[in-house]
mmCIF file of C-alpha atoms in Angstrom:
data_model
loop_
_atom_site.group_PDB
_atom_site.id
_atom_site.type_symbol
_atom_site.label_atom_id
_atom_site.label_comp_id
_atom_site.label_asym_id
_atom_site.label_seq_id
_atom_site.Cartn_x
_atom_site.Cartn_y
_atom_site.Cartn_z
ATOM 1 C CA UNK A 1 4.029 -14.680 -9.136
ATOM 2 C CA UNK A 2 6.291 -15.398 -5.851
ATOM 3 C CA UNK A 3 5.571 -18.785 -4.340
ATOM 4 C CA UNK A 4 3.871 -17.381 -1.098
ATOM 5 C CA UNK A 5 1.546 -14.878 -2.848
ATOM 6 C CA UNK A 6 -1.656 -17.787 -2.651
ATOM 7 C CA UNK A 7 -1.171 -18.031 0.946
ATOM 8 C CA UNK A 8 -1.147 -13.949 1.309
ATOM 9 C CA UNK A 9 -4.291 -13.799 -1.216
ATOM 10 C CA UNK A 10 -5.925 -16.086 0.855
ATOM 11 C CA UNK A 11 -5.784 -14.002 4.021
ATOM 12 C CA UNK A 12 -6.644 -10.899 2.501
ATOM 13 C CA UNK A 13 -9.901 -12.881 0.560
ATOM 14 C CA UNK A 14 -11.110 -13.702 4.249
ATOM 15 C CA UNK A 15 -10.177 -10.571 5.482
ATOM 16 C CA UNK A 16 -11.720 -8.483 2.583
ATOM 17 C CA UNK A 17 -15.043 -7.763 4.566
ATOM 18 C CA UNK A 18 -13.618 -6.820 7.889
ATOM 19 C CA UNK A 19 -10.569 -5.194 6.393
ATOM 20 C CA UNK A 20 -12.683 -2.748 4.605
ATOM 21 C CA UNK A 21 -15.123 -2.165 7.531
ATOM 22 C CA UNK A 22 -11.492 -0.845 9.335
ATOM 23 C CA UNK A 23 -10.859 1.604 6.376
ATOM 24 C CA UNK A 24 -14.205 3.274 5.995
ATOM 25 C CA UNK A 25 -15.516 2.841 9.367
ATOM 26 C CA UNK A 26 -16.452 6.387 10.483
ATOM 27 C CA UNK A 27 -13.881 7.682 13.436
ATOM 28 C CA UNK A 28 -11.011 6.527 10.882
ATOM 29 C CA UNK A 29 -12.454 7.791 7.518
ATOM 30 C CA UNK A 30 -13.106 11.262 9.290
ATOM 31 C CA UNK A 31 -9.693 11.774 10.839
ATOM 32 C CA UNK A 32 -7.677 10.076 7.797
ATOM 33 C CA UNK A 33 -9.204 11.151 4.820
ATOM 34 C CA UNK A 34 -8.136 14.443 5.625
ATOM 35 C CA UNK A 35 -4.646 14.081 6.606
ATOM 36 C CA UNK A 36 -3.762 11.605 3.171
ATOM 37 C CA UNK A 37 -5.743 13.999 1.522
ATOM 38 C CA UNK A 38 -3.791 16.759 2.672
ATOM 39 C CA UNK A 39 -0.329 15.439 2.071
ATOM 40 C CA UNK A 40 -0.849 13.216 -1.396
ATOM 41 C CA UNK A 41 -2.149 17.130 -2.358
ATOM 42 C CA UNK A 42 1.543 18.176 -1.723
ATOM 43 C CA UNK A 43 3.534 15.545 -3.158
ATOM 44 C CA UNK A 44 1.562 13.820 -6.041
ATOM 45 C CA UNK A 45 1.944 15.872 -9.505
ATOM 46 C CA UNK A 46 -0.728 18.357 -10.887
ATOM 47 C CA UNK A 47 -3.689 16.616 -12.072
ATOM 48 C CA UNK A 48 -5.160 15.501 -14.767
ATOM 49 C CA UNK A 49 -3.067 12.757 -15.425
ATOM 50 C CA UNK A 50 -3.373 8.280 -15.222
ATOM 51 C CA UNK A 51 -2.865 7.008 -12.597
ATOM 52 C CA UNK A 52 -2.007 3.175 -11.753
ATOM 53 C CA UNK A 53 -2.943 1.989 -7.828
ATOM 54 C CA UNK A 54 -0.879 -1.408 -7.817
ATOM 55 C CA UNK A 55 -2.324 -3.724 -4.645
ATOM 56 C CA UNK A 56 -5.009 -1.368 -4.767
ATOM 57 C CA UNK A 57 -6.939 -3.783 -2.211
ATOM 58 C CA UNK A 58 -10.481 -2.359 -1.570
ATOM 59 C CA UNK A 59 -10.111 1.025 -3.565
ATOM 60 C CA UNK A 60 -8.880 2.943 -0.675
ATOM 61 C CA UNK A 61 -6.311 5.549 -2.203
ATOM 62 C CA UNK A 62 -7.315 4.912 -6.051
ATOM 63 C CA UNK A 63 -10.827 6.513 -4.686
ATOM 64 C CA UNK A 64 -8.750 8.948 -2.925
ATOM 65 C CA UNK A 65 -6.774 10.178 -6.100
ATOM 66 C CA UNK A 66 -9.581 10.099 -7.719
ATOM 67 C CA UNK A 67 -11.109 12.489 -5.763
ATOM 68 C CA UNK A 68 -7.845 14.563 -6.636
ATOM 69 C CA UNK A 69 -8.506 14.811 -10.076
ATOM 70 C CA UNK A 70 -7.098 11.883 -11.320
ATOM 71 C CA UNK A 71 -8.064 9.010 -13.946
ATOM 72 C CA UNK A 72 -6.734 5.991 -12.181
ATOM 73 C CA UNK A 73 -6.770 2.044 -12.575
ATOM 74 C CA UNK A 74 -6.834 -0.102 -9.350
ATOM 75 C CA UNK A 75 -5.188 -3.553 -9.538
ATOM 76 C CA UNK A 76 -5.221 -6.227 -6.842
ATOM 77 C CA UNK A 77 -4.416 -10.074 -7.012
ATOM 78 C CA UNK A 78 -6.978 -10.421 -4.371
ATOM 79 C CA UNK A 79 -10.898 -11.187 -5.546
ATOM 80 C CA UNK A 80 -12.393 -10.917 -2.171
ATOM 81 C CA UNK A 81 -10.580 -7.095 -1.904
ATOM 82 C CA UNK A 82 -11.828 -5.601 -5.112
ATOM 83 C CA UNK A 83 -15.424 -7.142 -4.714
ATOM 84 C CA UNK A 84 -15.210 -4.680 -2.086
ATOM 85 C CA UNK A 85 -14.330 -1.764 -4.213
ATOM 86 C CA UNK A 86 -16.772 0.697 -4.603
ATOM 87 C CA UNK A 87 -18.658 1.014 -8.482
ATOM 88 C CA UNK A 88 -18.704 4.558 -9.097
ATOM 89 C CA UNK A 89 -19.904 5.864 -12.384
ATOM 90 C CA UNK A 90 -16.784 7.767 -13.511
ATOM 91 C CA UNK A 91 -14.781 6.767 -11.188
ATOM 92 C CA UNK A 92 -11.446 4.017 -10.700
ATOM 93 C CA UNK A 93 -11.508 1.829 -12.766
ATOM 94 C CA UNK A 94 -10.375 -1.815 -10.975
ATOM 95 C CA UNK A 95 -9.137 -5.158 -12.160
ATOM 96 C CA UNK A 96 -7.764 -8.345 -10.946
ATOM 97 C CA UNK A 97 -3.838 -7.904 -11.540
ATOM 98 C CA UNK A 98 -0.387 -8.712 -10.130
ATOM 99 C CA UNK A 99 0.973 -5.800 -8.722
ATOM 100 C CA UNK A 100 4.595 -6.460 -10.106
ATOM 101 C CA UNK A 101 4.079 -8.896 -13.059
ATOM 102 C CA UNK A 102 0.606 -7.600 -14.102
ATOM 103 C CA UNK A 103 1.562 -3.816 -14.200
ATOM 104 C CA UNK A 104 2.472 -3.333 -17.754
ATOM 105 C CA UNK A 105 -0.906 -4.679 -18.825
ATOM 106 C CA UNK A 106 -2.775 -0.970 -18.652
ATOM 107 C CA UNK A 107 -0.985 0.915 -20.264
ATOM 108 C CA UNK A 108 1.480 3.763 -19.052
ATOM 109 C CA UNK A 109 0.922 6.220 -16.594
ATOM 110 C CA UNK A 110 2.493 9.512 -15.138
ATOM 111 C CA UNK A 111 1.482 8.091 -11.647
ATOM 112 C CA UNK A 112 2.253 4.725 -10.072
ATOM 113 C CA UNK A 113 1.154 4.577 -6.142
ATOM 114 C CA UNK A 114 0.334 2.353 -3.754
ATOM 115 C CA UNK A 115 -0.028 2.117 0.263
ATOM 116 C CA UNK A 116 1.284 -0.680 2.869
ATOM 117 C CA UNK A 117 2.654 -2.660 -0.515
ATOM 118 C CA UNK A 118 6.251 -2.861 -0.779
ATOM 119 C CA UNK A 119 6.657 -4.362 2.555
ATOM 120 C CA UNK A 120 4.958 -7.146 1.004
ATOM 121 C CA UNK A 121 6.641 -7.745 -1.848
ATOM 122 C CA UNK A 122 9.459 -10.728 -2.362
ATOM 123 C CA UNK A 123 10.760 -8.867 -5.219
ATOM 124 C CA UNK A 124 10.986 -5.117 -4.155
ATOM 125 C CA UNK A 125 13.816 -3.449 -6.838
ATOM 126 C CA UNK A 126 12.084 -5.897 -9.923
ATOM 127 C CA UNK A 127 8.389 -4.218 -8.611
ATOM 128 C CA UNK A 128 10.022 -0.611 -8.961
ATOM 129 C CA UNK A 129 11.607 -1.258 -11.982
ATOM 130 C CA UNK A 130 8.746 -2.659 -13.822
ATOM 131 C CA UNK A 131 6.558 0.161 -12.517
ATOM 132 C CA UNK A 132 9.294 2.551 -13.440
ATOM 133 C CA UNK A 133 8.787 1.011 -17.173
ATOM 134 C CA UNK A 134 5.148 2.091 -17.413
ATOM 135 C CA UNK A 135 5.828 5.679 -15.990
ATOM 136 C CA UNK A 136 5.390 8.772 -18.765
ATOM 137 C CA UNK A 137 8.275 10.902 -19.163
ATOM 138 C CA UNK A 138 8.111 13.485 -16.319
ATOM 139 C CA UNK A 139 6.282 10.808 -13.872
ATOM 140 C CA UNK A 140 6.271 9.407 -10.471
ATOM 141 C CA UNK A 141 6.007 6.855 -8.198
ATOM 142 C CA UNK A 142 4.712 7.607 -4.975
ATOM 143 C CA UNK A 143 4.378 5.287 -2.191
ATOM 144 C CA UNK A 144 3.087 4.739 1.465
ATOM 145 C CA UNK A 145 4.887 2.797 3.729
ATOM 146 C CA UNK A 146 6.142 2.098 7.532
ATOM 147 C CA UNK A 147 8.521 0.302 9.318
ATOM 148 C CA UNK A 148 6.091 -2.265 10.284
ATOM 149 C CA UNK A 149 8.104 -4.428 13.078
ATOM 150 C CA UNK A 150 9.982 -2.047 15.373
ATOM 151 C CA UNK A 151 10.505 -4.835 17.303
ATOM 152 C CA UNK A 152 10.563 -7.587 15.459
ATOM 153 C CA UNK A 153 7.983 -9.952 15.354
ATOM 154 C CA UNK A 154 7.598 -10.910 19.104
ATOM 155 C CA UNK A 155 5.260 -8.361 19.712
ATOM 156 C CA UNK A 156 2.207 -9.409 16.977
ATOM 157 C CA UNK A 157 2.513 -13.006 17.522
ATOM 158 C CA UNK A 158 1.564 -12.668 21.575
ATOM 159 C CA UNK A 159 -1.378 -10.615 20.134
ATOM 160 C CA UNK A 160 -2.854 -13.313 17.467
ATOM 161 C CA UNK A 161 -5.887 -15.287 17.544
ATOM 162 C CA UNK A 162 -5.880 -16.430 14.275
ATOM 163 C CA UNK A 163 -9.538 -14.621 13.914
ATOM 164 C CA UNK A 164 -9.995 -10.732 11.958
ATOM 165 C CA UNK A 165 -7.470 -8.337 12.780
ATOM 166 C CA UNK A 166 -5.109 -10.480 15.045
ATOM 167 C CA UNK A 167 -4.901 -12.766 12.592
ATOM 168 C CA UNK A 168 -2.507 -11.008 10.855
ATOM 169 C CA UNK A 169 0.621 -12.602 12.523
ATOM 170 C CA UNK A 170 -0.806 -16.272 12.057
ATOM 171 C CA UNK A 171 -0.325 -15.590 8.021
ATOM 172 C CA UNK A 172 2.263 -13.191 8.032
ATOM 173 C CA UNK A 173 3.994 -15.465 9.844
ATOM 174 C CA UNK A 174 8.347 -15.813 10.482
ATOM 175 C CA UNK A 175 8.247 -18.217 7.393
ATOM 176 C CA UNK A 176 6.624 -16.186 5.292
ATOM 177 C CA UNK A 177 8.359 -12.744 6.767
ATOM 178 C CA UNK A 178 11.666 -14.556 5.429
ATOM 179 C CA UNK A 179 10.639 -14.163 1.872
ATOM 180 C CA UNK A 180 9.844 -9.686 2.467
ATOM 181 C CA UNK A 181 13.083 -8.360 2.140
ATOM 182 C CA UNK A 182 11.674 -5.147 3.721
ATOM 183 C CA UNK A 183 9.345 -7.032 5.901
ATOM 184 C CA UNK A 184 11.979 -6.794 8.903
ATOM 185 C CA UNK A 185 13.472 -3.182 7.869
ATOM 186 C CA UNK A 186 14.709 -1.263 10.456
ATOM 187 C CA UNK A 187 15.316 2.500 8.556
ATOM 188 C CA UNK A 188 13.594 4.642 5.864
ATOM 189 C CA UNK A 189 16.638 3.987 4.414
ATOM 190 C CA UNK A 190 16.356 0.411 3.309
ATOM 191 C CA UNK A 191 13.581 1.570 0.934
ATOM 192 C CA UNK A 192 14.971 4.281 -0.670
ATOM 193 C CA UNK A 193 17.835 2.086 -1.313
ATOM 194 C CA UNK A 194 15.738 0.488 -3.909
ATOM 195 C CA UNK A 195 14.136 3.341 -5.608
ATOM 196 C CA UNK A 196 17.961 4.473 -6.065
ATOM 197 C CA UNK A 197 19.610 1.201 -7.704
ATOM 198 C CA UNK A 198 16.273 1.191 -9.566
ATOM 199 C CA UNK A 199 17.332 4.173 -11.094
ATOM 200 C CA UNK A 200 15.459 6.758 -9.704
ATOM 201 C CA UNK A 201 17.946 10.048 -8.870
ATOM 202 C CA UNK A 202 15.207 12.122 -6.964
ATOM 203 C CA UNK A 203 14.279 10.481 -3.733
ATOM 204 C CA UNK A 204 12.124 12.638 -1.020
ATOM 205 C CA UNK A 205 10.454 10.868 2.146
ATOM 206 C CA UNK A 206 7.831 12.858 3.983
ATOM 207 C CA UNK A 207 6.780 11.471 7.272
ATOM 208 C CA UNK A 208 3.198 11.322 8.370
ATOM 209 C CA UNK A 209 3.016 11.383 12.080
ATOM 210 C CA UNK A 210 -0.439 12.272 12.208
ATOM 211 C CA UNK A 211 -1.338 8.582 11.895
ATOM 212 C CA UNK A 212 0.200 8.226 14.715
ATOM 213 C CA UNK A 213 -1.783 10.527 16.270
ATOM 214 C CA UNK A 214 -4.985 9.190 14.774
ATOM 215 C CA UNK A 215 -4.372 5.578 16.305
ATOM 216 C CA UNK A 216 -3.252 6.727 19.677
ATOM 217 C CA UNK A 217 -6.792 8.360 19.679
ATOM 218 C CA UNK A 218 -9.222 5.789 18.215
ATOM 219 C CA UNK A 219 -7.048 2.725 19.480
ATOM 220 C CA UNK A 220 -4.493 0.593 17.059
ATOM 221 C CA UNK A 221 -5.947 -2.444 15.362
ATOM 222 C CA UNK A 222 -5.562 -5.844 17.785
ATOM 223 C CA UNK A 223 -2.011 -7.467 16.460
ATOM 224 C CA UNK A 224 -0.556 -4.491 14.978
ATOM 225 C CA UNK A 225 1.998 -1.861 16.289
ATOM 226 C CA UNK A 226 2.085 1.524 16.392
ATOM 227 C CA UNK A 227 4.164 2.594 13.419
ATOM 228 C CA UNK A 228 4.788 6.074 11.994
ATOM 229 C CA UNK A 229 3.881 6.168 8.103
ATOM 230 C CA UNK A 230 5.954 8.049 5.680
ATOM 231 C CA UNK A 231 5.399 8.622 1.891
ATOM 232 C CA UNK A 232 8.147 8.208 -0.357
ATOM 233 C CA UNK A 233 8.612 10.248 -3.993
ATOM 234 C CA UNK A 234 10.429 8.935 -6.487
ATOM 235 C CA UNK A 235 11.212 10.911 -9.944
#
């Protein structure tokens, strides 16, 4: 496990509650249910299939896939996120797990996904790689991502409290930021970079600019930035 990981565990324990008030509450769940419904429909393969959610947090797109037809495993390192996982008969199963080192533990999959992850990782190309090593023959890996810091990190530290949402800065801090090699990226093209030396020879990014819509609506969380998602598809 990377050095900073207890610090990052620790914010997302004390922000379990709160964080997964933001993801369900009901403006959000109405407007983006739909829209990652609509595009994971296009670009994830044809159900039924296993499916691993790596830093799965509290269940949001293993419930999701689920939905989709798929028999999926949620791993987080983070306690206070999966006690906030819903229990439903049938449905993901969820576990306390490292999302790099803890991935070959559950068996193989044709389906490794995860959303707002890799910008979090210290070890980006090992992660893909060892998901890569529990994919089926024929599999994917599909991830969510955004270029989180447009302009830099000036922006979320004037917004932080060090309370909830705007205390995202206060732990995600320059120190720790130094460690993300894609923390700071500035293109699309800095992730796909890694899918490619990991391997991978079929790359596709689909932007998701109705997030972007979504937040200009309903209002972006206090000590974040407006950032475009896009979905990357590696085979």
């Amino acid at each position: 496990m990377n050095p900073i990981q207890p610090q990052l565990d620790h914010y997302w324990n004390q922000r379990a509650e709160s964080y997964h008030a933001d993801q369900t509450g009901e403006q959000r769940e109405a407007i983006e249910h739909e829209i990652w419904v609509s595009y994971l429909s296009r670009v994830l393969p044809e159900p039924p299939g296993r499916a691993l959610d790596v830093g799965t947090g509290t269940g949001y797109i293993a419930m999701l896939i689920d939905e989709l037809g798929w028999d999926t495993v949620g791993i987080d390192t983070s306690p206070g996120m999966l006690e906030c996982a819903p229990a439903v008969d049938g449905g993901p199963q969820f576990a306390q797990g490292d999302a790099v080192e803890d991935c070959g533990n559950f068996g193989t999959f044709d389906l490794v996904i995860n959303r707002y992850l890799m910008w979090t990782l210290a070890e980006p190309l090992e992660a893909v790689r060892r998901w890569r090593d529990v994919l089926r023959p024929g599999g994917r890996i599909v991830i969510i991502d955004a270029l989180h810091f447009p302009d830099g990190l000036e922006t979320i530290e004037k917004n932080s409290s060090g309370e909830g949402t705007s205390a995202f800065s206060t732990f995600y801090n320059r120190d720790v930021v130094s460690h993300l090699p894609l923390a700071l990226a500035r293109s699309v093209d800095e992730y796909t970079a890694v899918f490619k030396e990991a391997g991978f020879g079929n790359v596709r990014v689909t932007p998701v600019p109705e997030i972007v819509d979504m937040w200009k609506k309903i209002g972006v969380p206090q000590g974040h930035d407006l950032v475009e998602p896009f979905i990357i598809v590696a085979s």
